[in-house]
Amino acid sequence: MSRAHDLLAFADGVKGFMPTREGRALYNNARAMGPGGTWLEVGAWCGKSAVYLGAAALERGAVVYSLDHHHGSEENQRGWEHFDDDLVDAHDGRLNTLPTWQRTIADARLEEVVIGLIGPSVVVAAHFAQPLDLVFIDGGHAHDVAWADFHAWAPKVVAGGLLAIHDVFPDPAKGGRPPYEIYLAALASDDFTEVAHEGSLRVLRRTTSRPQRG
Ligand code: SAH
Ligand code: MG
């Protein structure tokens, strides 16, 4: 079996919030990129989407930054829908997905390809000048958080680069509004055109030159 085949099978089994079909769609769109790019995901959790992206990056000679503060989103906290007791750090009682993320990337043998960035998304973005060939937004779903991610990272996508957004649900009965709203905003900006759609994953391409530097 090929390395890519093994990595995808591994990713399918990693704990996380990326349905198999969507993870594989993310991989397929990413591996169609040009060689040697710099990619970034917002929302790493335990490394599931990072392995799908990492599998593609390995083939393309790209690097993936996998950004998270590793304390979970609002919807991951105790009492909420996506709480996972196994991820609580006894030291301070907070969620801490970093040890699991590190183990995932090590087990996948992607430590040279998937690089962790640990901290709040907007703080990192404010000090991150590197233009990006692919940005995957899969962070917090609260209104202010999702919009902040969009404003922070979408401008860094180069012309021809991809902006992928997860958890886009046009039907309000299926999921929260903010990821759908930022997806609409990206399309309305006329900077981006939709190129792929699988489940709640939308992949857009920047068809205009970057409006600003990061
Ligand atoms: N892509 C993951 C799922 C991400 S879940 C997978 O494949 O399973 C969303 C993640 O966003 C959580 O891990 C949470 O800690 C992170 N997050 C939420 N708000 C954030 C912020 N402001 N800065 C950095 N990370 C954030
Ligand atoms: Mg998601």
PDB file of C-alpha atoms and ligand atoms in Angstrom:
ATOM      1  CA  MET A   1       0.000   0.000   0.000  1.00  0.00           C
ATOM      2  CA  SER A   2       1.183   3.513  -0.773  1.00  0.00           C
ATOM      3  CA  ARG A   3       2.117   6.060   1.854  1.00  0.00           C
ATOM      4  CA  ALA A   4      -0.854   8.225   0.827  1.00  0.00           C
ATOM      5  CA  HIS A   5      -3.224   5.281   1.134  1.00  0.00           C
ATOM      6  CA  ASP A   6      -1.876   4.465   4.600  1.00  0.00           C
ATOM      7  CA  LEU A   7      -2.079   8.093   5.729  1.00  0.00           C
ATOM      8  CA  LEU A   8      -5.680   8.474   4.597  1.00  0.00           C
ATOM      9  CA  ALA A   9      -6.659   5.247   6.359  1.00  0.00           C
ATOM     10  CA  PHE A  10      -4.865   6.517   9.467  1.00  0.00           C
ATOM     11  CA  ALA A  11      -6.615   9.902   9.269  1.00  0.00           C
ATOM     12  CA  ASP A  12     -10.002   8.198   8.989  1.00  0.00           C
ATOM     13  CA  GLY A  13      -9.375   6.679  12.436  1.00  0.00           C
ATOM     14  CA  VAL A  14      -8.107   9.791  14.243  1.00  0.00           C
ATOM     15  CA  LYS A  15     -10.423  11.306  16.844  1.00  0.00           C
ATOM     16  CA  GLY A  16     -12.014  14.484  15.556  1.00  0.00           C
ATOM     17  CA  PHE A  17     -14.636  16.354  13.633  1.00  0.00           C
ATOM     18  CA  MET A  18     -13.892  15.554  10.019  1.00  0.00           C
ATOM     19  CA  PRO A  19     -16.182  13.016   8.316  1.00  0.00           C
ATOM     20  CA  THR A  20     -14.250  10.635   6.077  1.00  0.00           C
ATOM     21  CA  ARG A  21     -15.709  11.904   2.798  1.00  0.00           C
ATOM     22  CA  GLU A  22     -14.977  15.511   3.744  1.00  0.00           C
ATOM     23  CA  GLY A  23     -11.458  14.693   4.921  1.00  0.00           C
ATOM     24  CA  ARG A  24     -10.744  12.942   1.666  1.00  0.00           C
ATOM     25  CA  ALA A  25     -12.216  15.836  -0.318  1.00  0.00           C
ATOM     26  CA  LEU A  26      -9.916  18.169   1.597  1.00  0.00           C
ATOM     27  CA  TYR A  27      -6.977  15.910   0.701  1.00  0.00           C
ATOM     28  CA  ASN A  28      -7.978  15.750  -2.980  1.00  0.00           C
ATOM     29  CA  ASN A  29      -8.327  19.508  -3.340  1.00  0.00           C
ATOM     30  CA  ALA A  30      -5.080  20.166  -1.489  1.00  0.00           C
ATOM     31  CA  ARG A  31      -3.047  17.690  -3.533  1.00  0.00           C
ATOM     32  CA  ALA A  32      -4.192  19.421  -6.722  1.00  0.00           C
ATOM     33  CA  MET A  33      -2.267  22.523  -5.619  1.00  0.00           C
ATOM     34  CA  GLY A  34       1.048  23.540  -7.119  1.00  0.00           C
ATOM     35  CA  PRO A  35       4.262  22.274  -5.527  1.00  0.00           C
ATOM     36  CA  GLY A  36       6.004  23.632  -2.473  1.00  0.00           C
ATOM     37  CA  GLY A  37       3.231  25.716  -0.966  1.00  0.00           C
ATOM     38  CA  THR A  38       2.616  27.020   2.526  1.00  0.00           C
ATOM     39  CA  TRP A  39      -0.730  25.968   3.950  1.00  0.00           C
ATOM     40  CA  LEU A  40      -2.459  26.672   7.245  1.00  0.00           C
ATOM     41  CA  GLU A  41      -5.432  25.288   9.109  1.00  0.00           C
ATOM     42  CA  VAL A  42      -7.234  27.072  11.931  1.00  0.00           C
ATOM     43  CA  GLY A  43      -8.615  24.454  14.311  1.00  0.00           C
ATOM     44  CA  ALA A  44      -6.322  21.476  14.837  1.00  0.00           C
ATOM     45  CA  TRP A  45      -8.043  19.624  17.726  1.00  0.00           C
ATOM     46  CA  CYS A  46      -6.443  16.134  17.759  1.00  0.00           C
ATOM     47  CA  GLY A  47      -4.856  16.372  14.315  1.00  0.00           C
ATOM     48  CA  LYS A  48      -7.412  14.638  12.116  1.00  0.00           C
ATOM     49  CA  SER A  49      -7.720  17.248   9.345  1.00  0.00           C
ATOM     50  CA  ALA A  50      -3.991  17.926   9.744  1.00  0.00           C
ATOM     51  CA  VAL A  51      -3.272  14.373   8.611  1.00  0.00           C
ATOM     52  CA  TYR A  52      -5.544  14.693   5.556  1.00  0.00           C
ATOM     53  CA  LEU A  53      -3.796  17.942   4.676  1.00  0.00           C
ATOM     54  CA  GLY A  54      -0.415  16.516   5.650  1.00  0.00           C
ATOM     55  CA  ALA A  55      -0.873  13.566   3.298  1.00  0.00           C
ATOM     56  CA  ALA A  56      -1.425  16.002   0.423  1.00  0.00           C
ATOM     57  CA  ALA A  57       1.401  18.283   1.574  1.00  0.00           C
ATOM     58  CA  LEU A  58       3.811  15.363   1.602  1.00  0.00           C
ATOM     59  CA  GLU A  59       3.013  14.696  -2.042  1.00  0.00           C
ATOM     60  CA  ARG A  60       3.288  18.357  -3.021  1.00  0.00           C
ATOM     61  CA  GLY A  61       6.351  19.230  -0.956  1.00  0.00           C
ATOM     62  CA  ALA A  62       4.211  21.730   0.956  1.00  0.00           C
ATOM     63  CA  VAL A  63       4.181  22.564   4.667  1.00  0.00           C
ATOM     64  CA  VAL A  64       1.003  22.743   6.754  1.00  0.00           C
ATOM     65  CA  TYR A  65       0.761  24.964   9.802  1.00  0.00           C
ATOM     66  CA  SER A  66      -1.833  23.506  12.162  1.00  0.00           C
ATOM     67  CA  LEU A  67      -3.021  26.259  14.493  1.00  0.00           C
ATOM     68  CA  ASP A  68      -4.927  25.888  17.752  1.00  0.00           C
ATOM     69  CA  HIS A  69      -4.755  27.147  21.318  1.00  0.00           C
ATOM     70  CA  HIS A  70      -5.635  23.530  22.148  1.00  0.00           C
ATOM     71  CA  HIS A  71      -8.202  24.359  24.817  1.00  0.00           C
ATOM     72  CA  GLY A  72     -11.232  23.628  22.661  1.00  0.00           C
ATOM     73  CA  SER A  73     -14.017  25.822  21.367  1.00  0.00           C
ATOM     74  CA  GLU A  74     -17.086  26.844  23.324  1.00  0.00           C
ATOM     75  CA  GLU A  75     -18.954  23.824  21.950  1.00  0.00           C
ATOM     76  CA  ASN A  76     -16.215  21.467  23.216  1.00  0.00           C
ATOM     77  CA  GLN A  77     -16.454  22.523  26.877  1.00  0.00           C
ATOM     78  CA  ARG A  78     -18.048  20.505  29.676  1.00  0.00           C
ATOM     79  CA  GLY A  79     -21.825  20.446  29.396  1.00  0.00           C
ATOM     80  CA  TRP A  80     -21.785  21.169  25.668  1.00  0.00           C
ATOM     81  CA  GLU A  81     -22.488  18.801  22.804  1.00  0.00           C
ATOM     82  CA  HIS A  82     -18.914  17.934  21.818  1.00  0.00           C
ATOM     83  CA  PHE A  83     -17.321  17.511  25.259  1.00  0.00           C
ATOM     84  CA  ASP A  84     -14.731  14.708  25.630  1.00  0.00           C
ATOM     85  CA  ASP A  85     -13.662  13.875  29.186  1.00  0.00           C
ATOM     86  CA  ASP A  86     -10.532  12.037  27.995  1.00  0.00           C
ATOM     87  CA  LEU A  87      -9.039  15.331  26.824  1.00  0.00           C
ATOM     88  CA  VAL A  88      -9.199  17.128  30.177  1.00  0.00           C
ATOM     89  CA  ASP A  89      -5.812  17.957  31.732  1.00  0.00           C
ATOM     90  CA  ALA A  90      -5.872  16.993  35.437  1.00  0.00           C
ATOM     91  CA  HIS A  91      -3.332  19.755  36.112  1.00  0.00           C
ATOM     92  CA  ASP A  92      -5.811  22.579  35.625  1.00  0.00           C
ATOM     93  CA  GLY A  93      -9.072  20.922  34.614  1.00  0.00           C
ATOM     94  CA  ARG A  94      -8.961  22.480  31.149  1.00  0.00           C
ATOM     95  CA  LEU A  95      -9.222  20.706  27.854  1.00  0.00           C
ATOM     96  CA  ASN A  96      -5.809  20.130  26.333  1.00  0.00           C
ATOM     97  CA  THR A  97      -5.691  18.526  22.900  1.00  0.00           C
ATOM     98  CA  LEU A  98      -2.008  19.266  22.319  1.00  0.00           C
ATOM     99  CA  PRO A  99      -0.596  15.933  23.623  1.00  0.00           C
ATOM    100  CA  THR A 100      -3.051  14.010  21.450  1.00  0.00           C
ATOM    101  CA  TRP A 101      -2.330  16.253  18.447  1.00  0.00           C
ATOM    102  CA  GLN A 102       1.419  15.663  18.882  1.00  0.00           C
ATOM    103  CA  ARG A 103       0.926  11.917  19.139  1.00  0.00           C
ATOM    104  CA  THR A 104      -1.231  11.928  15.991  1.00  0.00           C
ATOM    105  CA  ILE A 105       1.354  13.802  13.935  1.00  0.00           C
ATOM    106  CA  ALA A 106       4.196  11.643  15.267  1.00  0.00           C
ATOM    107  CA  ASP A 107       2.334   8.390  14.603  1.00  0.00           C
ATOM    108  CA  ALA A 108       1.592   9.631  11.073  1.00  0.00           C
ATOM    109  CA  ARG A 109       5.321  10.417  10.645  1.00  0.00           C
ATOM    110  CA  LEU A 110       4.399  13.915   9.485  1.00  0.00           C
ATOM    111  CA  GLU A 111       6.519  15.940  11.908  1.00  0.00           C
ATOM    112  CA  GLU A 112       8.539  17.473   9.054  1.00  0.00           C
ATOM    113  CA  VAL A 113       5.373  18.412   7.162  1.00  0.00           C
ATOM    114  CA  VAL A 114       2.738  19.431   9.724  1.00  0.00           C
ATOM    115  CA  ILE A 115       3.963  22.152  12.061  1.00  0.00           C
ATOM    116  CA  GLY A 116       1.982  23.123  15.148  1.00  0.00           C
ATOM    117  CA  LEU A 117       1.237  26.754  15.935  1.00  0.00           C
ATOM    118  CA  ILE A 118      -0.047  27.048  19.494  1.00  0.00           C
ATOM    119  CA  GLY A 119      -2.018  30.137  20.388  1.00  0.00           C
ATOM    120  CA  PRO A 120      -5.082  32.256  19.696  1.00  0.00           C
ATOM    121  CA  SER A 121      -5.809  32.501  15.985  1.00  0.00           C
ATOM    122  CA  VAL A 122      -5.975  36.277  15.679  1.00  0.00           C
ATOM    123  CA  VAL A 123      -2.820  36.855  17.729  1.00  0.00           C
ATOM    124  CA  VAL A 124      -0.861  34.491  15.513  1.00  0.00           C
ATOM    125  CA  ALA A 125      -2.383  36.007  12.364  1.00  0.00           C
ATOM    126  CA  ALA A 126      -1.361  39.525  13.385  1.00  0.00           C
ATOM    127  CA  HIS A 127       2.286  38.405  13.365  1.00  0.00           C
ATOM    128  CA  PHE A 128       2.145  36.079  10.402  1.00  0.00           C
ATOM    129  CA  ALA A 129       3.271  37.745   7.163  1.00  0.00           C
ATOM    130  CA  GLN A 130       3.767  34.653   5.010  1.00  0.00           C
ATOM    131  CA  PRO A 131       1.273  34.530   2.107  1.00  0.00           C
ATOM    132  CA  LEU A 132      -0.643  31.257   2.088  1.00  0.00           C
ATOM    133  CA  ASP A 133      -1.468  28.936  -0.793  1.00  0.00           C
ATOM    134  CA  LEU A 134      -4.204  27.220   1.173  1.00  0.00           C
ATOM    135  CA  VAL A 135      -6.152  28.236   4.276  1.00  0.00           C
ATOM    136  CA  PHE A 136      -8.578  25.864   5.961  1.00  0.00           C
ATOM    137  CA  ILE A 137     -10.898  27.538   8.484  1.00  0.00           C
ATOM    138  CA  ASP A 138     -12.217  25.015  11.011  1.00  0.00           C
ATOM    139  CA  GLY A 139     -11.895  26.864  14.319  1.00  0.00           C
ATOM    140  CA  GLY A 140     -14.529  28.057  16.768  1.00  0.00           C
ATOM    141  CA  HIS A 141     -18.076  28.442  15.524  1.00  0.00           C
ATOM    142  CA  ALA A 142     -19.169  31.334  17.716  1.00  0.00           C
ATOM    143  CA  HIS A 143     -20.039  34.410  15.658  1.00  0.00           C
ATOM    144  CA  ASP A 144     -17.124  36.624  16.692  1.00  0.00           C
ATOM    145  CA  VAL A 145     -14.606  33.778  16.521  1.00  0.00           C
ATOM    146  CA  ALA A 146     -15.535  32.646  13.012  1.00  0.00           C
ATOM    147  CA  TRP A 147     -15.613  36.193  11.655  1.00  0.00           C
ATOM    148  CA  ALA A 148     -12.294  37.011  13.310  1.00  0.00           C
ATOM    149  CA  ASP A 149     -10.735  33.956  11.647  1.00  0.00           C
ATOM    150  CA  PHE A 150     -12.139  34.992   8.293  1.00  0.00           C
ATOM    151  CA  HIS A 151     -10.881  38.572   8.562  1.00  0.00           C
ATOM    152  CA  ALA A 152      -7.507  37.424   9.887  1.00  0.00           C
ATOM    153  CA  TRP A 153      -6.689  34.660   7.434  1.00  0.00           C
ATOM    154  CA  ALA A 154      -8.647  35.051   4.168  1.00  0.00           C
ATOM    155  CA  PRO A 155      -6.585  38.127   3.130  1.00  0.00           C
ATOM    156  CA  LYS A 156      -3.427  36.004   3.304  1.00  0.00           C
ATOM    157  CA  VAL A 157      -4.594  33.600   0.577  1.00  0.00           C
ATOM    158  CA  VAL A 158      -2.622  34.224  -2.621  1.00  0.00           C
ATOM    159  CA  ALA A 159      -4.225  34.615  -6.055  1.00  0.00           C
ATOM    160  CA  GLY A 160      -5.057  31.108  -7.248  1.00  0.00           C
ATOM    161  CA  GLY A 161      -4.862  29.826  -3.675  1.00  0.00           C
ATOM    162  CA  LEU A 162      -7.594  27.966  -1.834  1.00  0.00           C
ATOM    163  CA  LEU A 163      -9.809  29.003   1.044  1.00  0.00           C
ATOM    164  CA  ALA A 164     -11.574  25.968   2.497  1.00  0.00           C
ATOM    165  CA  ILE A 165     -14.265  26.399   5.131  1.00  0.00           C
ATOM    166  CA  HIS A 166     -15.712  23.625   7.269  1.00  0.00           C
ATOM    167  CA  ASP A 167     -19.150  23.285   8.879  1.00  0.00           C
ATOM    168  CA  VAL A 168     -20.948  25.339   6.250  1.00  0.00           C
ATOM    169  CA  PHE A 169     -24.639  24.559   6.686  1.00  0.00           C
ATOM    170  CA  PRO A 170     -27.092  26.497   4.505  1.00  0.00           C
ATOM    171  CA  ASP A 171     -29.923  24.803   6.455  1.00  0.00           C
ATOM    172  CA  PRO A 172     -30.010  26.312   9.976  1.00  0.00           C
ATOM    173  CA  ALA A 173     -31.479  23.044  11.310  1.00  0.00           C
ATOM    174  CA  LYS A 174     -28.194  21.285  10.451  1.00  0.00           C
ATOM    175  CA  GLY A 175     -25.715  23.604  12.169  1.00  0.00           C
ATOM    176  CA  GLY A 176     -24.698  27.061  13.354  1.00  0.00           C
ATOM    177  CA  ARG A 177     -24.729  30.139  11.149  1.00  0.00           C
ATOM    178  CA  PRO A 178     -21.248  31.694  11.391  1.00  0.00           C
ATOM    179  CA  PRO A 179     -19.299  29.334   9.094  1.00  0.00           C
ATOM    180  CA  TYR A 180     -22.069  29.692   6.511  1.00  0.00           C
ATOM    181  CA  GLU A 181     -21.997  33.469   6.906  1.00  0.00           C
ATOM    182  CA  ILE A 182     -18.270  33.739   6.304  1.00  0.00           C
ATOM    183  CA  TYR A 183     -18.607  31.444   3.295  1.00  0.00           C
ATOM    184  CA  LEU A 184     -21.261  33.800   1.886  1.00  0.00           C
ATOM    185  CA  ALA A 185     -19.064  36.796   2.658  1.00  0.00           C
ATOM    186  CA  ALA A 186     -16.150  35.224   0.804  1.00  0.00           C
ATOM    187  CA  LEU A 187     -18.323  34.670  -2.260  1.00  0.00           C
ATOM    188  CA  ALA A 188     -19.900  38.117  -2.009  1.00  0.00           C
ATOM    189  CA  SER A 189     -16.450  39.715  -1.909  1.00  0.00           C
ATOM    190  CA  ASP A 190     -15.944  38.601  -5.523  1.00  0.00           C
ATOM    191  CA  ASP A 191     -12.436  37.563  -4.518  1.00  0.00           C
ATOM    192  CA  PHE A 192     -13.356  33.889  -4.281  1.00  0.00           C
ATOM    193  CA  THR A 193     -15.129  31.350  -6.487  1.00  0.00           C
ATOM    194  CA  GLU A 194     -16.407  28.012  -5.256  1.00  0.00           C
ATOM    195  CA  VAL A 195     -14.527  25.061  -6.712  1.00  0.00           C
ATOM    196  CA  ALA A 196     -15.632  22.112  -4.574  1.00  0.00           C
ATOM    197  CA  HIS A 197     -18.338  21.046  -2.158  1.00  0.00           C
ATOM    198  CA  GLU A 198     -18.502  17.869  -0.061  1.00  0.00           C
ATOM    199  CA  GLY A 199     -20.871  17.715   2.889  1.00  0.00           C
ATOM    200  CA  SER A 200     -20.216  20.810   4.997  1.00  0.00           C
ATOM    201  CA  LEU A 201     -16.828  21.415   3.368  1.00  0.00           C
ATOM    202  CA  ARG A 202     -16.638  24.234   0.823  1.00  0.00           C
ATOM    203  CA  VAL A 203     -13.519  24.962  -1.152  1.00  0.00           C
ATOM    204  CA  LEU A 204     -13.081  28.371  -2.766  1.00  0.00           C
ATOM    205  CA  ARG A 205     -10.314  29.694  -4.984  1.00  0.00           C
ATOM    206  CA  ARG A 206      -9.065  33.272  -4.970  1.00  0.00           C
ATOM    207  CA  THR A 207      -9.680  34.533  -8.473  1.00  0.00           C
ATOM    208  CA  THR A 208      -8.578  38.112  -7.868  1.00  0.00           C
ATOM    209  CA  SER A 209      -5.213  39.355  -6.713  1.00  0.00           C
ATOM    210  CA  ARG A 210      -4.820  39.697  -2.981  1.00  0.00           C
ATOM    211  CA  PRO A 211      -6.479  42.901  -1.779  1.00  0.00           C
ATOM    212  CA  GLN A 212      -3.914  43.461   0.946  1.00  0.00           C
ATOM    213  CA  ARG A 213      -0.803  42.075   2.534  1.00  0.00           C
ATOM    214  CA  GLY A 214      -1.278  40.069   5.746  1.00  0.00           C
TER     215      GLY A 214
HETATM  216  N1  SAH B   1      -9.995  20.269  12.337  1.00  0.00           N
HETATM  217  C1  SAH B   1     -10.285  19.477  13.521  1.00  0.00           C
HETATM  218  C2  SAH B   1     -11.468  20.017  14.314  1.00  0.00           C
HETATM  219  C3  SAH B   1     -11.266  21.401  14.872  1.00  0.00           C
HETATM  220  S1  SAH B   1     -12.396  21.740  16.194  1.00  0.00           S
HETATM  221  C4  SAH B   1     -10.497  18.024  13.143  1.00  0.00           C
HETATM  222  O1  SAH B   1     -10.167  17.625  12.015  1.00  0.00           O
HETATM  223  O2  SAH B   1     -10.961  17.249  13.974  1.00  0.00           O
HETATM  224  C5  SAH B   1     -12.123  23.449  16.428  1.00  0.00           C
HETATM  225  C6  SAH B   1     -10.808  23.777  17.094  1.00  0.00           C
HETATM  226  O3  SAH B   1     -10.661  25.191  17.027  1.00  0.00           O
HETATM  227  C7  SAH B   1     -10.699  23.405  18.583  1.00  0.00           C
HETATM  228  O4  SAH B   1      -9.615  22.522  18.769  1.00  0.00           O
HETATM  229  C8  SAH B   1     -10.451  24.741  19.297  1.00  0.00           C
HETATM  230  O5  SAH B   1      -9.516  24.673  20.370  1.00  0.00           O
HETATM  231  C9  SAH B   1      -9.933  25.611  18.183  1.00  0.00           C
HETATM  232  N2  SAH B   1     -10.165  27.042  18.389  1.00  0.00           N
HETATM  233  C10 SAH B   1     -11.354  27.649  18.640  1.00  0.00           C
HETATM  234  N3  SAH B   1     -11.192  28.972  18.728  1.00  0.00           N
HETATM  235  C11 SAH B   1      -9.857  29.209  18.548  1.00  0.00           C
HETATM  236  C12 SAH B   1      -9.058  30.396  18.541  1.00  0.00           C
HETATM  237  N4  SAH B   1      -9.611  31.597  18.723  1.00  0.00           N
HETATM  238  N5  SAH B   1      -7.728  30.279  18.342  1.00  0.00           N
HETATM  239  C13 SAH B   1      -7.166  29.059  18.146  1.00  0.00           C
HETATM  240  N6  SAH B   1      -7.871  27.903  18.140  1.00  0.00           N
HETATM  241  C14 SAH B   1      -9.202  27.976  18.330  1.00  0.00           C
HETATM  242 MG    MG B   2     -15.285  21.436  11.699  1.00  0.00          MG
END
